Coordinates of C-alpha atoms in Angstrom, one line a residue:
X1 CA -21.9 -47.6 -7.4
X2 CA -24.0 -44.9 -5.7
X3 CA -22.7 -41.5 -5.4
X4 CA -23.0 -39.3 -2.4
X5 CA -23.8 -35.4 -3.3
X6 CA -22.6 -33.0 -0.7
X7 CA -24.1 -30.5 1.1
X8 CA -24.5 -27.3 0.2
X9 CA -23.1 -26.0 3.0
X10 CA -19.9 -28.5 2.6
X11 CA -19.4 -26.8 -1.1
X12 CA -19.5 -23.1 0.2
X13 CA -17.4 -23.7 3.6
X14 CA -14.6 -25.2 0.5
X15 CA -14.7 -22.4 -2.2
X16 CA -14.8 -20.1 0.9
X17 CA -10.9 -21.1 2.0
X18 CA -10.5 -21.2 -1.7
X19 CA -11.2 -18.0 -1.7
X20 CA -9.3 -16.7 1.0
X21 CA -6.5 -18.4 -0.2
X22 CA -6.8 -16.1 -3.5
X23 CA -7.1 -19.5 -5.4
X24 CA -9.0 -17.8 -8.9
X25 CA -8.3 -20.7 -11.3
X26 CA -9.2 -23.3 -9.1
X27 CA -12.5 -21.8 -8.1
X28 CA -13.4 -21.2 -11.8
X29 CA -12.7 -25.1 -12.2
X30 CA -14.8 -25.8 -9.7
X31 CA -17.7 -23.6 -11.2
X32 CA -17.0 -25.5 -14.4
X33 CA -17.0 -28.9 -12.6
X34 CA -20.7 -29.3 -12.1
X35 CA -24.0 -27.4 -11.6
X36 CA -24.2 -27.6 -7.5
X37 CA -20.7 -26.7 -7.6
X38 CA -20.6 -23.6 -9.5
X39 CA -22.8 -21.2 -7.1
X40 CA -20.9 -21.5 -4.2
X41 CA -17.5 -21.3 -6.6
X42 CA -19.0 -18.5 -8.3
X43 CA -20.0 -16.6 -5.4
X44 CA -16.9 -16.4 -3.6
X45 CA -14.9 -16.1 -7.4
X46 CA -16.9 -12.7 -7.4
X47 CA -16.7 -12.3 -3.8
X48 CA -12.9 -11.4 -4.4
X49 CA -12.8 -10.3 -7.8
X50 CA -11.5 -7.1 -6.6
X51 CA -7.9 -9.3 -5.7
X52 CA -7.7 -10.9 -9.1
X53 CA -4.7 -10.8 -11.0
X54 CA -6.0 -9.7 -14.0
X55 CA -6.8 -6.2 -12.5
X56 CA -4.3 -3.7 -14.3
X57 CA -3.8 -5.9 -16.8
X58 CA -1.5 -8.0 -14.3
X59 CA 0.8 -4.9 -13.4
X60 CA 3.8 -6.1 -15.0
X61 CA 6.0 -3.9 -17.2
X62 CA 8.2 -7.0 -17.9
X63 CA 5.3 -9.2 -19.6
X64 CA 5.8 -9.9 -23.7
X65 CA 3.3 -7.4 -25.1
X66 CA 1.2 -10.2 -26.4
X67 CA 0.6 -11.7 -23.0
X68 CA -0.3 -8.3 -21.9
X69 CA -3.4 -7.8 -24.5
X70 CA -4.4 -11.1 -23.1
X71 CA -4.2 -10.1 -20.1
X72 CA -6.4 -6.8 -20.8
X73 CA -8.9 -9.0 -22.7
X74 CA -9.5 -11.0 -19.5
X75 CA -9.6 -7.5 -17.3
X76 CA -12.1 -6.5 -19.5
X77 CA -14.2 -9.7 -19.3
X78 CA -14.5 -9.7 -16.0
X79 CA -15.8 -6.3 -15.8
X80 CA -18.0 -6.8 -18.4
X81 CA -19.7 -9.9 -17.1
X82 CA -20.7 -8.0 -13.8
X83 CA -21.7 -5.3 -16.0
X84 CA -24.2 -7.5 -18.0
X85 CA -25.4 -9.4 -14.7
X86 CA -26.7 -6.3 -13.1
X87 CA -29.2 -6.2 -16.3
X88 CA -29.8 -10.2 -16.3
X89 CA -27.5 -10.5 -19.2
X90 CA -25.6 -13.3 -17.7
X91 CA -26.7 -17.1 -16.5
X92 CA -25.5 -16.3 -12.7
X93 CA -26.3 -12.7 -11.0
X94 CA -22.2 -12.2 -10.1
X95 CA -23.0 -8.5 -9.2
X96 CA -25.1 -9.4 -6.1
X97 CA -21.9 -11.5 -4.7
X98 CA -19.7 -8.8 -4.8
X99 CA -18.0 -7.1 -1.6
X100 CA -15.9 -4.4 -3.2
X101 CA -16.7 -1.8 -6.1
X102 CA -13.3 -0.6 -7.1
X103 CA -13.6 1.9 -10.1
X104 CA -10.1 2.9 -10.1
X105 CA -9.5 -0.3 -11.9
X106 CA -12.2 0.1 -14.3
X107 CA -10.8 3.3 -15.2
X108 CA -7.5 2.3 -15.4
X109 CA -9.4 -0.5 -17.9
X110 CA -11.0 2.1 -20.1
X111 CA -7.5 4.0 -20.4
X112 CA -5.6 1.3 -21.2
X113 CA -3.7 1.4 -24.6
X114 CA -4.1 -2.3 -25.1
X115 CA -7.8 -1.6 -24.5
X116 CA -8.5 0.7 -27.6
X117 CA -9.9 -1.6 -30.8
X118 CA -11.1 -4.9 -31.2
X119 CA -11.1 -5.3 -27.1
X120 CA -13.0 -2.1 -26.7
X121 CA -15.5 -2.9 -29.9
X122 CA -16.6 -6.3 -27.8
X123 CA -16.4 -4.7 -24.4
X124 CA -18.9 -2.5 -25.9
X125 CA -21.1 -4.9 -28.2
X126 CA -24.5 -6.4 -27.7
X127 CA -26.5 -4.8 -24.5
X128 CA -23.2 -3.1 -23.8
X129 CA -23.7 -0.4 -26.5
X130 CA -25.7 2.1 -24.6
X131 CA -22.6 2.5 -22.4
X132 CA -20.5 3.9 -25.2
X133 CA -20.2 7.5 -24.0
X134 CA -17.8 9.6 -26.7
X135 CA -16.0 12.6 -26.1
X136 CA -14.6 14.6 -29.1
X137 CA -11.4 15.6 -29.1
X138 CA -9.9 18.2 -31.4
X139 CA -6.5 17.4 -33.1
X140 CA -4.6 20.0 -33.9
X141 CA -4.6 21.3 -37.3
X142 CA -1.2 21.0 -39.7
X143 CA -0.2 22.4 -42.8
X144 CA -1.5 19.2 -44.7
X145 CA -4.6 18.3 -42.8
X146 CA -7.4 20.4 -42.0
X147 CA -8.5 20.1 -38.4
X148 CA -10.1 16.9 -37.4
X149 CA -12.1 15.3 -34.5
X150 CA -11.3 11.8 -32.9
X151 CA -13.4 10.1 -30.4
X152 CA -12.5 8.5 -27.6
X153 CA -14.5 7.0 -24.7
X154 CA -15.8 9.4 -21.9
X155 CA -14.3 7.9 -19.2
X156 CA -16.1 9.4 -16.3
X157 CA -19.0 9.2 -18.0
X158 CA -19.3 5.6 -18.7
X159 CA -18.5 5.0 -15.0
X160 CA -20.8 7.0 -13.6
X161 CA -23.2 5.5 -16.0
X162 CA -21.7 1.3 -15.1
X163 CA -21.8 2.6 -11.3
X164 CA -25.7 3.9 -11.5
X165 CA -26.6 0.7 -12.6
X166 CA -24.7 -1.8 -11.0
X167 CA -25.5 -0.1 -7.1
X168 CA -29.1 -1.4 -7.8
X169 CA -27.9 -4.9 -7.5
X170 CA -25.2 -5.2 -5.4
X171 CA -27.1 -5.8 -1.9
X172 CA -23.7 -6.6 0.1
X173 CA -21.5 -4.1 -1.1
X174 CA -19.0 -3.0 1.3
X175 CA -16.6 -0.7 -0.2
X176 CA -16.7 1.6 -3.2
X177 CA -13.2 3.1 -4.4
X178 CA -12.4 5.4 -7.2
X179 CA -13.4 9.0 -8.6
X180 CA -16.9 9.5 -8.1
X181 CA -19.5 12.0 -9.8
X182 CA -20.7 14.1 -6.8
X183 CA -24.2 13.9 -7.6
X184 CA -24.3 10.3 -8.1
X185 CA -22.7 9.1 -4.7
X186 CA -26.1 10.7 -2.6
X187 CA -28.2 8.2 -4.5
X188 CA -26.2 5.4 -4.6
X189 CA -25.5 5.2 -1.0
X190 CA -29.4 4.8 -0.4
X191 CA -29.1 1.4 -1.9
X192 CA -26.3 0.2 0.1
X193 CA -27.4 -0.7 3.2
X194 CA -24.1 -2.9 3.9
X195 CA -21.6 0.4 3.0
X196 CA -19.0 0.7 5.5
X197 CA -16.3 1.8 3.0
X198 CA -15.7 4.8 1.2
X199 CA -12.0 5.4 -1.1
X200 CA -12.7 8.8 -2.9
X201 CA -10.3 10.2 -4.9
X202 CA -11.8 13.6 -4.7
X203 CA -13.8 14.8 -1.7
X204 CA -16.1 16.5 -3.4
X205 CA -19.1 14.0 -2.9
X206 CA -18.6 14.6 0.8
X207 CA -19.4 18.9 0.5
X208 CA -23.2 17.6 -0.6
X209 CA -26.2 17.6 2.8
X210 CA -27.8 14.7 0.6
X211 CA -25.0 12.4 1.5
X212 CA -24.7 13.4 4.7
X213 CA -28.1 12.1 4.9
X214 CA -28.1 9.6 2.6
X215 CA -25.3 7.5 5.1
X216 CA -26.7 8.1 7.8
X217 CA -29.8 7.0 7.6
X218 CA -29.2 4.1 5.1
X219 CA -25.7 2.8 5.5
X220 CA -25.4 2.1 9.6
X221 CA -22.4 0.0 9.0
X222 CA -20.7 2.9 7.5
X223 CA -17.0 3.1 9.4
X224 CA -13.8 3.7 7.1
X225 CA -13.2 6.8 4.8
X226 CA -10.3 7.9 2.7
X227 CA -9.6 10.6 0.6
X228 CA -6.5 11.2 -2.0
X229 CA -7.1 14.9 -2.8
X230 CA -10.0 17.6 -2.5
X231 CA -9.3 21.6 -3.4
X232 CA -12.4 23.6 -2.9
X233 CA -12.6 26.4 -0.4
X234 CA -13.0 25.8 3.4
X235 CA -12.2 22.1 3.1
X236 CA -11.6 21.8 6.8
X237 CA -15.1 23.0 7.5
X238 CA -16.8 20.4 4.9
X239 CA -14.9 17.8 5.8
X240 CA -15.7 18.6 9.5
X241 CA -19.8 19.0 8.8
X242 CA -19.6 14.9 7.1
X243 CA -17.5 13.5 10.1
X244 CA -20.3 15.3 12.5
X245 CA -23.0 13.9 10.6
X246 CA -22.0 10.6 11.1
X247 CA -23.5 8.5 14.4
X248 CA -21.0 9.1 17.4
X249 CA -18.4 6.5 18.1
X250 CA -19.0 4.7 14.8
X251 CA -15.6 5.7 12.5
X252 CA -13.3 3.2 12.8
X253 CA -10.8 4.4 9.8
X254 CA -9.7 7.5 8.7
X255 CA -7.1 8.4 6.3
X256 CA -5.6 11.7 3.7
X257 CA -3.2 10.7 1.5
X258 CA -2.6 14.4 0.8
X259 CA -2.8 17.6 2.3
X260 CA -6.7 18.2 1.6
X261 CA -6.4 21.0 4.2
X262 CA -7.8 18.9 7.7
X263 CA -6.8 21.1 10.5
X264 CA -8.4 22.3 13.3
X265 CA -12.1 21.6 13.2
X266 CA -11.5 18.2 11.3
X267 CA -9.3 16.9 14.9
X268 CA -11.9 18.2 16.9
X269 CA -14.9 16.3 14.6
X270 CA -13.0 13.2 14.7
X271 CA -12.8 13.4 18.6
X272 CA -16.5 12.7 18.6
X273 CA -14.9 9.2 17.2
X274 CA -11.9 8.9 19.8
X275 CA -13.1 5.0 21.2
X276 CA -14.2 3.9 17.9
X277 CA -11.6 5.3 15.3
X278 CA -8.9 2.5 15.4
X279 CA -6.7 3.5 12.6
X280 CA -5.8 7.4 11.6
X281 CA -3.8 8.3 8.7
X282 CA -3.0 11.9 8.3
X283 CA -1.1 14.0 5.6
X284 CA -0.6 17.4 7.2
X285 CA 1.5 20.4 6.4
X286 CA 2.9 23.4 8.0
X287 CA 0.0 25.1 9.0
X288 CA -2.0 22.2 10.2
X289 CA 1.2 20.3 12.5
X290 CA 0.8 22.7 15.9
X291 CA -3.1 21.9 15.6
X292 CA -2.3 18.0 16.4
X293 CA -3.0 18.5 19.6
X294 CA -6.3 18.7 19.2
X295 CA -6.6 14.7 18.7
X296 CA -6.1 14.5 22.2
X297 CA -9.8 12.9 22.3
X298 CA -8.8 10.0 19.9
X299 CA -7.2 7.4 22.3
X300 CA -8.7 4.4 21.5
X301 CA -6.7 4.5 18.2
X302 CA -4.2 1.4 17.4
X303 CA -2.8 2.3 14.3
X304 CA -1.2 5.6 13.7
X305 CA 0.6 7.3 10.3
X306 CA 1.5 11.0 10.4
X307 CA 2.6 12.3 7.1
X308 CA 4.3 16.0 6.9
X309 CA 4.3 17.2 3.6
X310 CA 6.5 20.0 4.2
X311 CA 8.9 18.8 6.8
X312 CA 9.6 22.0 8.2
X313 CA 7.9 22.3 11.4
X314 CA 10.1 21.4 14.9
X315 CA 7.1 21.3 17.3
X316 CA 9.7 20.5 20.4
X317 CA 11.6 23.8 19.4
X318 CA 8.6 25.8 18.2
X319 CA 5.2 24.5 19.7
X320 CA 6.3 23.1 22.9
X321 CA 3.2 23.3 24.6
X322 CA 1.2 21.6 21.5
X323 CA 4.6 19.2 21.9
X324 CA 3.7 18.4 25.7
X325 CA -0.2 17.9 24.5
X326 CA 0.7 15.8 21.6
X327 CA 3.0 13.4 23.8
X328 CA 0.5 13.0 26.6
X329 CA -2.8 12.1 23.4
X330 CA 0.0 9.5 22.6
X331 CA 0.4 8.4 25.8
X332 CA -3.1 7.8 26.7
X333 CA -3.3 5.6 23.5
X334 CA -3.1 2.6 25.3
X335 CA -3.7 0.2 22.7
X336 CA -1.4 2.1 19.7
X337 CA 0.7 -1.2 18.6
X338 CA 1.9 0.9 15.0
X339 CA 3.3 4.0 14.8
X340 CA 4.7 5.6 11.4
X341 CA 5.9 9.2 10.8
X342 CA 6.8 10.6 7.2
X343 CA 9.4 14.1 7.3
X344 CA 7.9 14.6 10.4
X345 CA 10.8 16.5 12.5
X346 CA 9.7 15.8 15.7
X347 CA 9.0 12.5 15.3
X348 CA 12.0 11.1 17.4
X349 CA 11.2 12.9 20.0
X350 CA 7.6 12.3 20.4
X351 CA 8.5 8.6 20.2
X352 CA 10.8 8.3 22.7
X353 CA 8.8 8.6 26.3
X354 CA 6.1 5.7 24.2
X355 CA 8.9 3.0 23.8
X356 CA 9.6 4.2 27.4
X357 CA 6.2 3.7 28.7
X358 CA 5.0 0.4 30.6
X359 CA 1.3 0.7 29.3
X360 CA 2.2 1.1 25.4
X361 CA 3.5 -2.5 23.6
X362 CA 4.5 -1.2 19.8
X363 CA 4.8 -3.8 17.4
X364 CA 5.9 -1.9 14.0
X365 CA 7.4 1.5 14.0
X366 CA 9.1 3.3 11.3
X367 CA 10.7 6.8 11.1
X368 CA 12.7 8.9 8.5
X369 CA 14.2 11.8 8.3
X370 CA 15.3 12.2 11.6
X371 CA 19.1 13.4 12.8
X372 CA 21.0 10.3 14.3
X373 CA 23.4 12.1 16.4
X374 CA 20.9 14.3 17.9
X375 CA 18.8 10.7 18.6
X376 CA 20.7 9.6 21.4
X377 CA 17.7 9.3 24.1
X378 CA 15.3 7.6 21.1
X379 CA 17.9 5.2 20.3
X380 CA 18.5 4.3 24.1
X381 CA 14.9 3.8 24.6
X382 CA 14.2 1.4 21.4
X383 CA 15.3 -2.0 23.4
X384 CA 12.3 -1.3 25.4
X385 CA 9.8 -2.4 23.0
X386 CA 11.5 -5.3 22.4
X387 CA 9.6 -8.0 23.6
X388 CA 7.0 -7.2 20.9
X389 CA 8.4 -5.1 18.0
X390 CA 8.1 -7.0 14.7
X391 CA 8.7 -4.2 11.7
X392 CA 11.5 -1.4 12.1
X393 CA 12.4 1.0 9.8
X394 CA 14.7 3.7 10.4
X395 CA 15.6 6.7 7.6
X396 CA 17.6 9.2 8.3
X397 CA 20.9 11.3 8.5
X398 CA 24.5 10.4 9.9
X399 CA 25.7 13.5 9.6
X400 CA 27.7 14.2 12.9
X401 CA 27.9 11.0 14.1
X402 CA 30.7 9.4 16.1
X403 CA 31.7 6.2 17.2
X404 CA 29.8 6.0 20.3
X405 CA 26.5 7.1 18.4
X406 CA 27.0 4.5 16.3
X407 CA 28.2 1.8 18.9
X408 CA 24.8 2.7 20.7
X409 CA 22.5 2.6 17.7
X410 CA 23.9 -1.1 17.1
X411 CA 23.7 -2.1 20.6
X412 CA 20.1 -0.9 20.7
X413 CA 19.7 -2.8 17.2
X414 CA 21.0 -5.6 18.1
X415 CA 18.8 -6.2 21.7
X416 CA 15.6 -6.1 19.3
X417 CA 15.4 -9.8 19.1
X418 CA 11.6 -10.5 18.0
X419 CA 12.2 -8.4 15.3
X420 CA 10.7 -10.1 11.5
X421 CA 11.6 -7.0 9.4
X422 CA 14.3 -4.5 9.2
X423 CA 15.0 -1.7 7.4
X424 CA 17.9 0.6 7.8
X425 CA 18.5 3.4 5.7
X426 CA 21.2 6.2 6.6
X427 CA 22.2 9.1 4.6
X428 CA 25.3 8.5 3.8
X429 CA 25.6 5.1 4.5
X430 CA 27.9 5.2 8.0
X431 CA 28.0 1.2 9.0
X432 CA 30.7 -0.6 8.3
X433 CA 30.5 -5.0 7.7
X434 CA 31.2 -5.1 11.9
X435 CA 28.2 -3.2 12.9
X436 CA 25.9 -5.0 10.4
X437 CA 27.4 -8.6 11.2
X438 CA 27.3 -7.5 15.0
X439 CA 23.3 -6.3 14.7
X440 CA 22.1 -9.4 12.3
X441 CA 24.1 -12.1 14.7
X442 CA 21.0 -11.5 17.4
X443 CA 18.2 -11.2 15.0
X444 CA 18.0 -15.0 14.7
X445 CA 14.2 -14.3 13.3
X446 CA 14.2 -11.6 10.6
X447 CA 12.7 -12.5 7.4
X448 CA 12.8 -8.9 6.1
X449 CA 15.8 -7.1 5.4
X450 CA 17.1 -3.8 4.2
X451 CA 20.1 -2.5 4.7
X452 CA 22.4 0.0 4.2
X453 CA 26.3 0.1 4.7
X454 CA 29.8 1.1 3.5
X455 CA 31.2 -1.3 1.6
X456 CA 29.5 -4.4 2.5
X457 CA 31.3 -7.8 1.8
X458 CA 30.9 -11.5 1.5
X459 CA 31.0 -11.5 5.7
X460 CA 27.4 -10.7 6.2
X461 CA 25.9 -13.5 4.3
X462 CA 27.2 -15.9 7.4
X463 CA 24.6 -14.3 9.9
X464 CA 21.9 -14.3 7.1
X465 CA 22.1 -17.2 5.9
X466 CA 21.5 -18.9 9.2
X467 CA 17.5 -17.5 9.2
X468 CA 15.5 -19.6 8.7
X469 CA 12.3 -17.7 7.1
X470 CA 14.1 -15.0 5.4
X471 CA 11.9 -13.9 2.4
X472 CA 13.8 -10.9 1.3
X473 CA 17.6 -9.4 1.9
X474 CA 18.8 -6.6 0.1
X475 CA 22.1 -4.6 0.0
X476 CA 21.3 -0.9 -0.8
X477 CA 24.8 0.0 0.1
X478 CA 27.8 -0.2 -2.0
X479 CA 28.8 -3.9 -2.1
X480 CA 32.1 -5.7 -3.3
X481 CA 29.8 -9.4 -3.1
X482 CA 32.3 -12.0 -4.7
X483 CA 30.7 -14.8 -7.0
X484 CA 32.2 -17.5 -4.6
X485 CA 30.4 -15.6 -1.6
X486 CA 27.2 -15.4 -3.5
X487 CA 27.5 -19.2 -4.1
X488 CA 28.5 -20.5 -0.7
X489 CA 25.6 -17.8 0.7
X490 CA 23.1 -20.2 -1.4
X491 CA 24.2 -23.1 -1.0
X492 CA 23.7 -22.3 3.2
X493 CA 20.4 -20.8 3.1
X494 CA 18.1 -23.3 4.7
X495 CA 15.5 -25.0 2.6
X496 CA 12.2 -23.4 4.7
X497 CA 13.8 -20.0 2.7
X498 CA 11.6 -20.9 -0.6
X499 CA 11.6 -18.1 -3.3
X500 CA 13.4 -15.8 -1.4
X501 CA 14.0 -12.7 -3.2
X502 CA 17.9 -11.1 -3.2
X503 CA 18.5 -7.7 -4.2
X504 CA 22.0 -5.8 -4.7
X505 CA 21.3 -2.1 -5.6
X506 CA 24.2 -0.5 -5.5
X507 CA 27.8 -3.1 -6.6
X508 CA 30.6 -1.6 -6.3
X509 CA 32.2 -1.3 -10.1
X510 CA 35.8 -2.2 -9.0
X511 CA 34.5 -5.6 -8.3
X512 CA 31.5 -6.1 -10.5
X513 CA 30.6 -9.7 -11.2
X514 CA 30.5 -10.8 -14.6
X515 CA 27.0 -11.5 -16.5
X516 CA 27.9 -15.4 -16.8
X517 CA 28.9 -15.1 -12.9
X518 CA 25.6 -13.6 -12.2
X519 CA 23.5 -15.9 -14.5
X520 CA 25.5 -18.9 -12.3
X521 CA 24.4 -17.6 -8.9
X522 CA 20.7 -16.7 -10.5
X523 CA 20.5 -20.2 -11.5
X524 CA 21.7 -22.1 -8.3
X525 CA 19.5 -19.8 -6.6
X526 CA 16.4 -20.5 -8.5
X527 CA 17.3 -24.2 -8.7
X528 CA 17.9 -24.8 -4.9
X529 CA 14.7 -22.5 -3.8
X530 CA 13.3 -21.3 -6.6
X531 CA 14.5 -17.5 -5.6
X532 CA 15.5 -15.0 -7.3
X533 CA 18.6 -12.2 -7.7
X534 CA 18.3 -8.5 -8.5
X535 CA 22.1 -7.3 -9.2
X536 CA 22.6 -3.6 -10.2
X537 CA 25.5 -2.2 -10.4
X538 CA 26.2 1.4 -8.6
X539 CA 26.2 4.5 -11.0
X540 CA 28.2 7.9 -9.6
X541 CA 25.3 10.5 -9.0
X542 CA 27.8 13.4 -10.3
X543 CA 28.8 11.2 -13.7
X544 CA 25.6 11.3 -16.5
X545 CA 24.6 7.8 -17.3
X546 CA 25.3 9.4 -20.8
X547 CA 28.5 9.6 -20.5
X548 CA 31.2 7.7 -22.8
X549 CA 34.7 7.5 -24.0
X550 CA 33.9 9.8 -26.9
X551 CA 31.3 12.4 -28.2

């Protein structure tokens, strides 16, 4: 019988849903299954090797050591192989397929315990060998040995060294992550005409002219930057000078994930981005929150994260003008749909006249830190957004609170009925089993939950167990959960909740379940829907976890 091959472009379109369907081992069987197969397999394998589980050695504490130093030699494999393909080492060139360069990970490789010996002696055999950079270390000296030296692998320098080579073949490269040489980054970016990412872990690279020039003229996609930490001097003035350089209207991503000193004339720089900058996240501290303002020229912006790092500043009490300024930028965001502030004091306040507005439709919003009782307006104005509010996370502190605050904060609650997650956490907890059974009765289509409460019991599984795509519940407050309750909640949960995840953080000692009562409920969970229970009991913060009958 004659066989029928199929097109090329049949065999790419497949291994390309593969692929976004983060299906590794199936892909690598179809590379194995025959020679027209294993390009297009290949390609998008390597296309998202930067999601494979092996990275970090599978990032599981829990794994039997064993399985973990397989899982190291198969991390370093894969790095190895696009290694040896960017010097024609290998049958297929994998380097050229590759979107992302992410040398966090292949740092996190070379540090690895479970990477020292016979898994670092192959990963640097054969051509690999000129990439074996030592450093030695001193020990110090004791009263039986002299002083000796022990040598471990440069780590910097071999990826600066993997990195030179590799950015000569990697023609779509999108993305490089990780902490980078600040002479090398000038050069590479000349080769990178597809670069639209950078993830730096120190600015550095981004105080050098040659990059400046080096992106703009030879990386025109060029749109996202983030940066974890960056200490040299007038900071705010570098950072300015890159953003400037860049092509007006062309950053569509910006993000500090600590205070690396943006202020003043980094706002104003990224206001020569205000249409085209979509998402801004921004650590700031004390000196740099009364300078907000001076966004005002970002409005096109649909994500925004505001991070203070010293929770200090009250710009409603203290800055009232820049307070004014910074609710009207907000307000002329007209497509902001997320909105997340971190011990930002204010943050309640600034919020409130957006859920208000007509023109602004938020879909996730979180806040922490924030006083409850002084909340009242903020907590009126939430059922506003609730034709389109998805995610919800509230933090903060019930200190003062009465029962009308809190009969209005679960009215409000309870009106948000589109909501998928919620996460309440109050310091102390302040709701009772009522409030929570009262709020979770109306959100008929959560599939996240956190919550917080005082003394939750077997009650609130009713309301819960009637959702039908819940994923995840978990019970930070003290609980008194019964192992009949736990049962009966199981045995209710509709079968469309598969592998949800149940977490008790804080059981209440007085009625702690018993390990054979919690291996029962663990094992009609897993068999019913294949989920799984977390159960920890709650531990006094005032007694030592040390502490015993007897010295």
């Amino acid at each position: 019988m004659a066989t029928t091959q199929v097109p090329d472009d049949i065999l790419h379109l497949i291994c390309e849903e593969l692929a976004a369907q983060e299906q590794f081992d199936t892909l690598f069987n179809c590379a194995c299954a025959s020679s027209s197969f294993a390009v297009p397999a290949l390609t998008h394998l390597y296309r998202i090797h930067h999601l494979a589980p092996v990275r970090g050695g599978g990032d599981d504490d829990s794994i039997l050591m064993a399985t973990k130093h397989l899982m190291v030699q198969k991390w370093s494999v894969m790095w190895r192989s696009l290694i040896l393909s960017s010097r024609g080492k290998t049958l297929f060139p994998y380097c050229r397929y590759i979107k992302a360069l992410d040398l966090r990970d292949l740092e996190q490789l070379l540090d690895d315990d479970q990477f020292r010996g016979k898994i670092s002696k192959f990963f640097f055999s054969g051509p690999m060998a000129s990439f074996h950079i030592l450093s030695q270390q001193p020990l110090h000296q004791t009263r039986s040995y002299a002083a000796r030296r022990v040598e471990r692998v440069m780590v910097l320098g071999v990826i600066a060294a993997f990195g030179e080579v590799m950015t000569q073949h990697t023609p779509l490269l999108e993305s490089i992550s990780g902490r980078l040489a600040p002479d090398a980054l000038p050069q590479w970016a000349t080769r990178l005409p597809r670069l639209q990412a950078l993830e730096l872990y120190d600015g550095s690279p981004l105080e050098h002219d040659e990059l400046h020039i080096a992106i703009s003229e030879h990386c025109p996609n060029f749109n996202s930057l983030s940066i974890y930490t960056w200490s040299a001097e007038d900071r705010d003035h570098k950072l300015a000078q890159f953003l400037g350089s860049l092509r007006p209207q062309t950053l569509r991503m910006f993000e500090t994930i600590r205070d690396i000193g943006a202020g003043a004339e980094t706002f104003l720089a990224l206001s020569m981005h205000g249409q085209s900058l979509k998402d801004l996240r921004l650590c700031v501290s004390a000196d740099t929150v009364p300078q907000l303002s001076l966004l005002g020229g970002c409005t096109g912006l649909e994500q925004l994260r505001i991070e203070d790092i010293n929770g200090i500043t009250n710009l409603e009490a203290n800055h009232n003008d820049v307070y004014q300024e910074t609710i009207q930028w907000l307000q002329n965001c007209k497509s902001l749909h997320t909105l997340s502030f971190t011990r930002f004091q204010s943050a309640a306040a600034l919020m409130t006249p957006l859920l208000l507005s007509e023109d602004i439709r938020l879909q996730r919003l979180e806040i922490d830190a924030y006083v409850l009782k002084d909340s009242e307006v903020f907590h009126r104005a939430l059922p506003q957004q609730s034709s389109t509010l998805r995610f919800l996370s509230l933090s903060g502190d019930t200190e003062g609170m009465f029962r009308d605050d809190v009969d209005l904060l679960v009215e409000s609650l309870s009106r948000l009925t589109k909501l998928r997650t919620l996460r309440i956490v109050l310091v102390p907890e302040f709701l009772h089993d009522k409030h929570l059974i009262s709020v979770l009765d109306n959100l008929t289509n959560l599939e996240d939950i956190y919550l917080t409460g005082l003394e939750i019991k077997d009650g609130v599984f009713k309301p819960i167990s009637r959702l039908k795509n819940l994923r995840s519940v978990a019970f930070s407050g003290i609980s008194k959960f019964t192992k009949a309750g736990l049962m009966e909640f199981v045995s209710q949960l509709a079968p469309s909740c598969q592998g949800v995840r149940i977490m008790v953080d804080m059981a209440d000692p007085d009625t702690l379940l018993s390990e054979n009562q919690i291996d029962e409920v663990r094992e009609r969970l897993a068999e019913r829907l294949g989920g799984t229970l977390e159960y920890t009991p709650w531990r006094d913060p005032d007694v030592s976890e040390f502490e015993g009958d007897s010295d």
